[in-house]
Tab-separated table of C-alpha atoms and ligand atoms in Angstrom:
chain	number	residue	atom	x	y	z
A	982	MET	CA	97.495	47.786	100.026
A	983	ALA	CA	97.710	48.699	96.328
A	984	ILE	CA	99.714	45.554	95.568
A	985	GLN	CA	97.213	43.372	97.420
A	986	LEU	CA	94.301	44.785	95.432
A	987	GLN	CA	96.193	44.310	92.167
A	988	MET	CA	96.781	40.634	92.973
A	989	ALA	CA	93.152	40.163	93.890
A	990	ALA	CA	92.176	41.514	90.474
A	991	GLN	CA	94.280	38.879	88.713
A	992	ASP	CA	92.697	36.119	90.791
A	993	LEU	CA	89.210	37.241	89.909
A	994	HIS	CA	86.807	34.356	90.225
A	995	PHE	CA	83.065	34.889	89.946
A	996	GLN	CA	80.650	32.557	91.676
A	997	THR	CA	77.488	32.040	89.661
A	998	PHE	CA	74.065	31.520	91.200
A	999	ARG	CA	71.660	30.708	88.372
A	1000	ASN	CA	68.170	32.202	88.373
A	1001	GLU	CA	65.747	29.289	88.881
A	1002	ASN	CA	62.897	31.534	87.772
A	1003	ALA	CA	64.523	32.748	84.563
A	1004	LYS	CA	62.096	33.797	81.835
A	1005	SER	CA	61.091	31.113	79.351
A	1006	LYS	CA	62.044	31.487	75.670
A	1007	GLU	CA	58.458	32.500	74.857
A	1008	GLU	CA	58.385	35.166	77.585
A	1009	ARG	CA	61.776	36.495	76.489
A	1010	ASP	CA	60.869	36.587	72.814
A	1011	ALA	CA	57.698	38.534	73.618
A	1012	LEU	CA	59.696	41.097	75.619
A	1013	LEU	CA	62.280	41.430	72.840
A	1014	VAL	CA	59.729	42.389	70.182
A	1015	ASP	CA	59.680	46.021	71.259
A	1016	PRO	CA	61.822	46.518	74.360
A	1017	GLY	CA	61.977	50.351	74.165
A	1018	PHE	CA	64.722	51.685	76.440
A	1019	GLY	CA	65.428	50.728	80.049
A	1020	LYS	CA	62.163	48.956	80.813
A	1021	VAL	CA	62.985	45.264	80.465
A	1022	PHE	CA	65.725	43.514	82.453
A	1023	THR	CA	67.519	40.209	82.044
A	1024	ASP	CA	67.596	37.245	84.452
A	1025	HIS	CA	70.907	37.954	86.200
A	1026	MET	CA	73.039	40.723	87.684
A	1027	VAL	CA	76.612	41.115	88.897
A	1028	ASP	CA	77.319	42.041	92.516
A	1029	ILE	CA	80.808	42.782	93.930
A	1030	CYS	CA	81.448	44.084	97.461
A	1031	TRP	CA	84.060	46.559	98.620
A	1032	SER	CA	85.110	47.495	102.120
A	1033	ASP	CA	87.934	49.705	103.293
A	1034	LYS	CA	89.476	46.742	105.122
A	1035	GLY	CA	88.900	43.948	102.576
A	1036	GLY	CA	89.077	45.808	99.248
A	1037	TRP	CA	87.060	44.289	96.369
A	1038	HIS	CA	85.708	40.840	97.208
A	1039	ARG	CA	82.942	38.277	96.688
A	1040	PRO	CA	82.341	38.779	92.933
A	1041	ARG	CA	79.216	36.960	91.876
A	1042	VAL	CA	76.558	36.610	89.219
A	1043	GLN	CA	73.175	36.172	90.852
A	1044	PRO	CA	69.482	36.292	89.947
A	1045	TYR	CA	68.256	39.772	88.985
A	1046	GLY	CA	66.206	41.149	91.847
A	1047	PRO	CA	65.773	43.745	94.588
A	1048	ILE	CA	68.817	44.947	96.505
A	1049	SER	CA	68.247	45.007	100.224
A	1050	MET	CA	69.894	47.730	102.238
A	1051	ASP	CA	69.661	49.609	105.476
A	1052	PRO	CA	67.469	52.733	105.381
A	1053	ALA	CA	70.530	54.600	106.651
A	1054	ALA	CA	72.632	53.502	103.634
A	1055	ALA	CA	74.658	56.596	102.737
A	1056	VAL	CA	73.639	56.646	99.065
A	1057	LEU	CA	70.004	57.276	100.014
A	1058	HIS	CA	70.984	60.425	101.867
A	1059	TYR	CA	74.108	61.831	100.251
A	1060	SER	CA	74.036	60.335	96.719
A	1061	GLN	CA	77.522	58.847	96.756
A	1062	GLU	CA	77.025	56.926	93.505
A	1063	VAL	CA	78.470	56.547	89.998
A	1064	PHE	CA	77.346	54.601	86.954
A	1065	GLU	CA	78.231	53.702	83.380
A	1066	GLY	CA	76.344	52.844	80.204
A	1067	LEU	CA	77.538	50.653	77.323
A	1068	LYS	CA	76.039	48.122	74.952
A	1069	ALA	CA	76.503	44.539	73.795
A	1070	TYR	CA	75.906	44.072	70.052
A	1071	ARG	CA	75.131	40.826	68.275
A	1072	HIS	CA	76.971	40.374	64.974
A	1073	ALA	CA	75.592	38.492	61.967
A	1074	ASP	CA	77.558	35.328	62.920
A	1075	GLY	CA	75.899	35.288	66.355
A	1076	SER	CA	78.969	36.516	68.293
A	1077	VAL	CA	78.499	39.282	70.884
A	1078	TRP	CA	80.735	42.340	71.209
A	1079	SER	CA	81.018	45.570	73.133
A	1080	PHE	CA	82.385	48.905	72.007
A	1081	ARG	CA	85.427	50.414	73.793
A	1082	PRO	CA	84.451	48.920	77.181
A	1083	GLU	CA	87.847	49.799	78.662
A	1084	ALA	CA	87.010	53.483	78.041
A	1085	ASN	CA	83.902	53.034	80.204
A	1086	ALA	CA	86.014	51.277	82.833
A	1087	TYR	CA	88.500	54.163	82.993
A	1088	ARG	CA	85.709	56.737	83.036
A	1089	MET	CA	84.072	54.904	85.925
A	1090	GLN	CA	87.374	55.128	87.793
A	1091	ARG	CA	87.509	58.895	87.151
A	1092	SER	CA	83.897	59.278	88.273
A	1093	ALA	CA	84.610	57.194	91.385
A	1094	ARG	CA	87.619	59.371	92.286
A	1095	ARG	CA	85.440	62.489	92.092
A	1096	LEU	CA	82.764	60.907	94.303
A	1097	ALA	CA	85.320	59.570	96.817
A	1098	LEU	CA	84.351	56.006	95.905
A	1099	PRO	CA	86.848	53.151	95.455
A	1100	GLU	CA	88.162	52.573	91.926
A	1101	LEU	CA	87.122	49.263	90.406
A	1102	PRO	CA	90.141	47.719	88.602
A	1103	VAL	CA	89.663	47.812	84.825
A	1104	GLU	CA	89.954	44.015	84.563
A	1105	TYR	CA	87.156	43.614	87.154
A	1106	PHE	CA	84.942	45.890	85.083
A	1107	LEU	CA	85.641	43.997	81.853
A	1108	GLU	CA	85.210	40.610	83.499
A	1109	SER	CA	81.946	41.699	85.129
A	1110	ILE	CA	80.294	42.582	81.813
A	1111	LYS	CA	81.601	39.388	80.184
A	1112	GLN	CA	80.216	37.285	83.033
A	1113	LEU	CA	76.802	38.913	82.867
A	1114	VAL	CA	76.547	38.728	79.089
A	1115	ARG	CA	77.585	35.064	79.039
A	1116	ASN	CA	74.898	34.196	81.584
A	1117	ASP	CA	72.237	36.234	79.783
A	1118	ILE	CA	73.455	35.646	76.214
A	1119	ASP	CA	69.968	34.792	74.930
A	1120	TRP	CA	68.860	38.288	75.879
A	1121	VAL	CA	71.184	39.953	73.352
A	1122	PRO	CA	68.773	40.920	70.579
A	1123	GLU	CA	69.334	39.684	67.055
A	1124	SER	CA	67.279	42.173	65.162
A	1125	GLY	CA	67.911	45.555	63.571
A	1126	GLU	CA	69.590	48.166	65.697
A	1127	GLN	CA	68.665	46.560	68.985
A	1128	SER	CA	71.328	45.800	71.570
A	1129	LEU	CA	71.740	44.799	75.196
A	1130	TYR	CA	72.305	47.956	77.242
A	1131	LEU	CA	74.672	47.317	80.157
A	1132	ARG	CA	74.433	49.456	83.263
A	1133	PRO	CA	77.330	49.082	85.727
A	1134	PHE	CA	76.844	51.146	88.912
A	1135	MET	CA	78.404	51.528	92.327
A	1136	PHE	CA	77.144	53.133	95.513
A	1137	ALA	CA	77.738	53.736	99.217
A	1138	LYS	CA	75.958	51.020	101.173
A	1139	GLU	CA	77.335	51.744	104.620
A	1140	ALA	CA	74.624	52.513	107.181
A	1141	PHE	CA	75.917	55.773	108.587
A	1142	LEU	CA	74.482	59.285	108.582
A	1143	GLY	CA	77.713	61.178	109.117
A	1144	VAL	CA	78.951	62.932	105.984
A	1145	ARG	CA	82.186	61.225	104.896
A	1146	PRO	CA	83.151	58.679	102.206
A	1147	ALA	CA	81.487	55.339	102.974
A	1148	ASN	CA	83.614	52.377	103.992
A	1149	LYS	CA	81.165	49.849	102.482
A	1150	VAL	CA	80.356	50.018	98.783
A	1151	ASN	CA	78.778	47.638	96.261
A	1152	TYR	CA	79.249	47.455	92.488
A	1153	TYR	CA	76.521	45.951	90.319
A	1154	VAL	CA	75.858	45.407	86.639
A	1155	ILE	CA	72.354	44.989	85.260
A	1156	ALA	CA	71.391	44.538	81.603
A	1157	SER	CA	68.425	45.703	79.589
A	1158	PRO	CA	67.569	44.833	75.978
A	1159	ALA	CA	67.167	48.129	74.161
A	1160	GLY	CA	65.716	49.539	70.975
A	1161	ALA	CA	65.672	53.256	70.109
A	1162	TYR	CA	66.182	55.681	73.028
A	1163	PHE	CA	63.694	58.184	71.610
A	1164	PRO	CA	60.207	56.868	70.828
A	1165	GLY	CA	60.501	58.435	67.326
A	1166	GLY	CA	63.612	56.355	66.439
A	1167	VAL	CA	66.162	58.369	64.436
A	1168	ALA	CA	63.728	61.131	63.488
A	1169	PRO	CA	65.346	64.547	64.117
A	1170	VAL	CA	64.571	65.867	67.607
A	1171	SER	CA	63.741	69.285	69.015
A	1172	ILE	CA	65.900	70.412	71.922
A	1173	TRP	CA	64.978	72.895	74.639
A	1174	LEU	CA	67.552	75.469	75.734
A	1175	SER	CA	67.545	75.779	79.511
A	1176	THR	CA	68.339	79.297	80.685
A	1177	ASP	CA	66.993	79.051	84.249
A	1178	TYR	CA	68.872	75.936	85.299
A	1179	ALA	CA	72.448	74.711	85.029
A	1180	ARG	CA	73.387	71.045	85.072
A	1181	ALA	CA	76.822	71.471	86.613
A	1182	GLY	CA	79.215	74.158	87.757
A	1183	LYS	CA	82.921	74.846	87.927
A	1184	GLY	CA	84.577	72.443	90.367
A	1185	GLY	CA	81.381	70.403	90.629
A	1186	THR	CA	80.605	66.888	89.459
A	1187	GLY	CA	79.612	67.610	85.829
A	1188	ALA	CA	82.422	65.511	84.342
A	1189	ALA	CA	81.516	62.502	86.506
A	1190	LYS	CA	78.747	60.076	85.625
A	1191	THR	CA	76.869	60.371	88.900
A	1192	GLY	CA	73.148	60.298	89.633
A	1193	GLY	CA	73.050	63.809	91.109
A	1194	ASN	CA	73.824	65.390	87.720
A	1195	TYR	CA	70.770	63.678	86.261
A	1196	ALA	CA	68.591	64.572	89.246
A	1197	SER	CA	69.566	68.216	88.770
A	1198	SER	CA	68.626	68.017	85.074
A	1199	LEU	CA	65.070	66.810	85.664
A	1200	VAL	CA	63.152	70.080	86.161
A	1201	ALA	CA	64.776	71.412	83.003
A	1202	GLN	CA	63.890	68.162	81.225
A	1203	GLN	CA	60.301	68.635	82.377
A	1204	GLU	CA	60.373	72.145	80.904
A	1205	ALA	CA	61.639	70.611	77.652
A	1206	TYR	CA	58.664	68.206	77.504
A	1207	GLU	CA	56.264	71.088	78.225
A	1208	ASN	CA	57.731	72.878	75.221
A	1209	GLY	CA	57.424	69.885	72.919
A	1210	CYS	CA	61.137	68.983	73.088
A	1211	ALA	CA	62.786	65.617	73.638
A	1212	GLN	CA	65.890	66.775	75.517
A	1213	VAL	CA	67.376	69.790	77.188
A	1214	LEU	CA	70.604	71.641	76.365
A	1215	PHE	CA	72.466	73.282	79.235
A	1216	LEU	CA	74.716	76.338	79.142
A	1217	ASP	CA	77.682	77.062	81.401
A	1218	SER	CA	76.697	78.055	84.924
A	1219	GLU	CA	78.931	81.123	85.230
A	1220	GLU	CA	77.944	83.211	82.211
A	1221	GLY	CA	74.982	81.295	80.844
A	1222	LEU	CA	76.518	81.766	77.420
A	1223	TYR	CA	78.535	78.723	76.375
A	1224	LEU	CA	77.134	75.354	75.286
A	1225	GLU	CA	77.769	72.460	77.650
A	1226	GLU	CA	75.784	69.317	76.842
A	1227	LEU	CA	72.353	67.751	76.891
A	1228	GLY	CA	70.900	66.006	79.937
A	1229	GLY	CA	72.264	62.678	78.698
A	1230	MET	CA	74.245	63.376	75.513
A	1231	ASN	CA	77.047	65.496	74.052
A	1232	VAL	CA	76.314	68.063	71.358
A	1233	VAL	CA	78.053	68.684	68.018
A	1234	LEU	CA	77.590	71.441	65.414
A	1235	VAL	CA	78.577	70.878	61.785
A	1236	HIS	CA	80.091	73.689	59.700
A	1237	LYS	CA	79.272	73.767	56.011
A	1238	ASP	CA	82.889	72.790	55.213
A	1239	GLY	CA	82.398	69.575	57.231
A	1240	THR	CA	84.208	70.722	60.389
A	1241	LEU	CA	82.713	69.236	63.549
A	1242	ILE	CA	82.599	71.668	66.472
A	1243	THR	CA	81.921	70.486	70.016
A	1244	PRO	CA	82.050	72.387	73.306
A	1245	GLU	CA	85.030	72.225	75.623
A	1246	SER	CA	84.344	72.534	79.341
A	1247	SER	CA	85.557	70.964	82.575
A	1248	SER	CA	81.960	70.201	83.572
A	1249	ILE	CA	80.991	68.064	80.545
A	1250	LEU	CA	80.954	64.266	80.615
A	1251	GLU	CA	83.674	62.977	78.267
A	1252	GLY	CA	81.518	61.010	75.850
A	1253	ILE	CA	82.885	57.845	74.281
A	1254	THR	CA	80.458	58.134	71.366
A	1255	LEU	CA	81.583	61.733	70.818
A	1256	ASP	CA	85.260	60.779	70.873
A	1257	SER	CA	84.597	57.953	68.393
A	1258	ILE	CA	82.601	60.156	66.021
A	1259	LEU	CA	85.372	62.759	66.050
A	1260	HIS	CA	87.873	59.978	65.211
A	1261	LEU	CA	85.744	58.786	62.288
A	1262	ALA	CA	85.417	62.350	61.019
A	1263	ARG	CA	89.190	62.882	61.158
A	1264	ASP	CA	89.685	59.554	59.349
A	1265	ARG	CA	87.656	61.119	56.535
A	1266	GLY	CA	89.972	64.134	56.490
A	1267	LEU	CA	87.470	66.406	58.224
A	1268	ALA	CA	88.570	68.919	60.842
A	1269	THR	CA	87.329	68.734	64.436
A	1270	GLU	CA	87.328	71.518	67.010
A	1271	MET	CA	86.812	71.157	70.746
A	1272	ARG	CA	86.493	74.678	72.078
A	1273	ARG	CA	84.131	77.081	73.788
A	1274	VAL	CA	81.035	77.624	71.649
A	1275	SER	CA	78.585	80.369	72.596
A	1276	ILE	CA	74.879	80.172	71.985
A	1277	HIS	CA	75.246	83.401	69.925
A	1278	GLU	CA	77.761	81.669	67.655
A	1279	TRP	CA	75.314	78.834	66.953
A	1280	ARG	CA	72.466	81.266	66.362
A	1281	ASP	CA	74.415	83.648	64.090
A	1282	GLU	CA	76.280	80.972	62.152
A	1283	ALA	CA	73.105	78.947	61.585
A	1284	ALA	CA	71.343	82.108	60.359
A	1285	SER	CA	74.193	82.884	57.926
A	1286	GLY	CA	74.232	79.283	56.638
A	1287	ASN	CA	77.650	78.413	58.042
A	1288	ILE	CA	76.366	75.919	60.610
A	1289	THR	CA	74.366	73.457	58.552
A	1290	GLU	CA	73.746	70.511	60.881
A	1291	ALA	CA	73.638	69.724	64.591
A	1292	PHE	CA	73.424	66.453	66.436
A	1293	ALA	CA	73.514	64.928	69.897
A	1294	CYS	CA	75.413	61.731	70.656
A	1295	GLY	CA	75.665	59.162	73.420
A	1296	THR	CA	75.571	55.413	73.953
A	1297	ALA	CA	71.841	55.122	74.504
A	1298	ALA	CA	70.687	57.213	71.533
A	1299	VAL	CA	73.855	56.772	69.366
A	1300	VAL	CA	73.557	59.886	67.153
A	1301	ALA	CA	70.366	61.950	67.236
A	1302	PRO	CA	69.987	64.631	64.562
A	1303	ILE	CA	68.808	67.952	66.018
A	1304	ALA	CA	66.050	69.553	63.959
A	1305	GLN	CA	65.704	72.666	66.064
A	1306	LEU	CA	66.822	74.338	69.252
A	1307	LYS	CA	63.976	76.116	71.028
A	1308	ALA	CA	64.605	78.819	73.610
A	1309	ALA	CA	62.152	81.043	75.487
A	1310	ASN	CA	62.643	83.894	73.004
A	1311	PHE	CA	64.228	82.452	69.857
A	1312	THR	CA	64.468	79.286	67.780
A	1313	ILE	CA	67.269	77.885	65.647
A	1314	GLY	CA	66.173	75.631	62.761
A	1315	ASP	CA	62.668	74.242	62.483
A	1316	ALA	CA	60.843	71.176	63.715
A	1317	ASP	CA	60.515	69.618	60.236
A	1318	ALA	CA	64.170	70.005	59.266
A	1319	PRO	CA	65.516	66.760	57.783
A	1320	ALA	CA	68.464	64.945	59.376
A	1321	GLY	CA	71.848	66.280	58.234
A	1322	GLU	CA	73.690	64.219	55.626
A	1323	LEU	CA	77.033	64.128	57.433
A	1324	THR	CA	75.248	63.416	60.724
A	1325	MET	CA	73.530	60.376	59.252
A	1326	SER	CA	76.571	59.062	57.441
A	1327	LEU	CA	78.746	59.239	60.588
A	1328	ARG	CA	75.929	57.584	62.538
A	1329	GLN	CA	75.770	54.778	59.990
A	1330	GLU	CA	79.532	54.261	59.968
A	1331	LEU	CA	79.637	54.012	63.760
A	1332	LEU	CA	76.745	51.532	63.833
A	1333	ASP	CA	78.330	49.485	61.051
A	1334	ILE	CA	81.525	49.139	63.108
A	1335	GLN	CA	79.559	48.316	66.268
A	1336	TYR	CA	77.493	45.649	64.499
A	1337	GLY	CA	80.496	44.167	62.683
A	1338	ARG	CA	79.360	45.221	59.197
A	1339	LEU	CA	82.535	47.273	58.677
A	1340	PRO	CA	86.134	46.518	59.674
A	1341	ASP	CA	87.246	47.843	63.063
A	1342	PRO	CA	90.420	49.802	62.186
A	1343	HIS	CA	90.887	51.280	65.669
A	1344	GLY	CA	90.492	48.015	67.615
A	1345	TRP	CA	87.404	49.352	69.366
A	1346	MET	CA	85.471	46.074	69.601
A	1347	THR	CA	85.872	43.533	72.423
A	1348	ARG	CA	84.332	40.094	72.157
A	1349	LEU	CA	82.216	39.224	75.197
A	1350	ASP	CA	80.907	35.725	74.533
A	1351	ALA	CA	84.199	33.836	74.023
B	702	PLP	N1	76.747	63.369	78.488
B	702	PLP	C1	75.943	62.840	79.408
B	702	PLP	C2	75.428	63.737	80.486
B	702	PLP	C3	75.590	61.474	79.352
B	702	PLP	O1	74.781	60.938	80.263
B	702	PLP	C4	76.089	60.702	78.308
B	702	PLP	C5	75.714	59.290	78.198
B	702	PLP	O2	76.347	58.436	78.674
B	702	PLP	C6	76.951	61.292	77.374
B	702	PLP	C7	77.257	62.631	77.487
B	702	PLP	C8	77.538	60.496	76.260
B	702	PLP	O3	78.492	59.598	76.723
B	702	PLP	P1	78.774	58.225	75.964
B	702	PLP	O4	78.914	58.557	74.533
B	702	PLP	O5	80.019	57.724	76.567
B	702	PLP	O6	77.605	57.358	76.229
B	703	COI	C1	73.868	56.607	77.992
B	703	COI	O1	73.786	57.044	76.859
B	703	COI	O2	74.412	55.529	78.267
B	703	COI	C2	73.350	57.348	79.116
B	703	COI	O3	73.781	57.093	80.193
B	703	COI	C3	72.325	58.358	78.867
B	703	COI	C4	71.144	58.251	79.765
B	703	COI	C5	70.344	57.012	79.539
B	703	COI	C6	71.502	58.474	81.179
């Protein structure tokens, strides 16, 4: 079986069904002026089927549009689903690139294993984003820090209400031109510390990129908005003491000597942005620490002036400086705090690599349009 699937991956041939109702240049240009995040979608999508008997089959690019499924489709009841998020960047010469897409492909395989979903071969994943980007190339923005956000996802489509891994699954990729994730751009954000809710627990699905983790973050996110904060920070579920991550980003503290400190936990999503930022920091000779970090450590070390900066990082928002952390009964930092210097310089270096303005010493960029 494994050998058969491997061969199928090498023979990968996408059928393309062009969208006859694709947006005109004028309509597209109007949408690209200020796309925000996750609101505007391109003309096409990728769709690949999987069944337990036939493996991965019928790869196609087709017009973007509603997915029809049986009301008994397992995902609607038991949330057997995983997704990814990565971007396509247009360089000054017009070429289009993505950043470490194979890392997203491997992470999607790890997520799929945890959710008892089939693993999409890495070459299928890479080919799927290339196919979509080539068909929707005019949607890759040319201006500023805009990009085309790519959202691969996979879910249980089998119509069956028994609780077991589905034997029919579909993988899709959609694309969405994107500007800044936060309405305020790169302005430092306030973060709410959730003490009533946990995002994930030991042995749970926290390290997988699956919809349920985000669903479980929403009441805490609502609490964050009510307290004037843009995002929520979760603590570990057992002791409620150690930093985990934000609803959709990893968190990093910066020591005054330039050391970057980020939480270690089995229930955190392994961020590709985080890993890349830590690489760039080490390239500069800075130390990095991945270890348990308690909320008391952050509070005490910020008060004594040892922790001087904090930031959140992820594909959608890149690097977001944290101005303050607000909790029910204490606050670290203040809302008007300026962005940290090291935070902003690492952010700039990462963006410069992604947009082709700096050399790519680690071979992180993959060309999508040729
Ligand atoms: N943590 C969570 C919960 C996320 O949703 C994301 C975003 O994808 C990240 C961390 C950062 O991951 P990456 O840098 O790979 O986008
Ligand atoms: C990303 O940064 O790609 C994310 O997935 C975060 C959020 C939009 C879910």
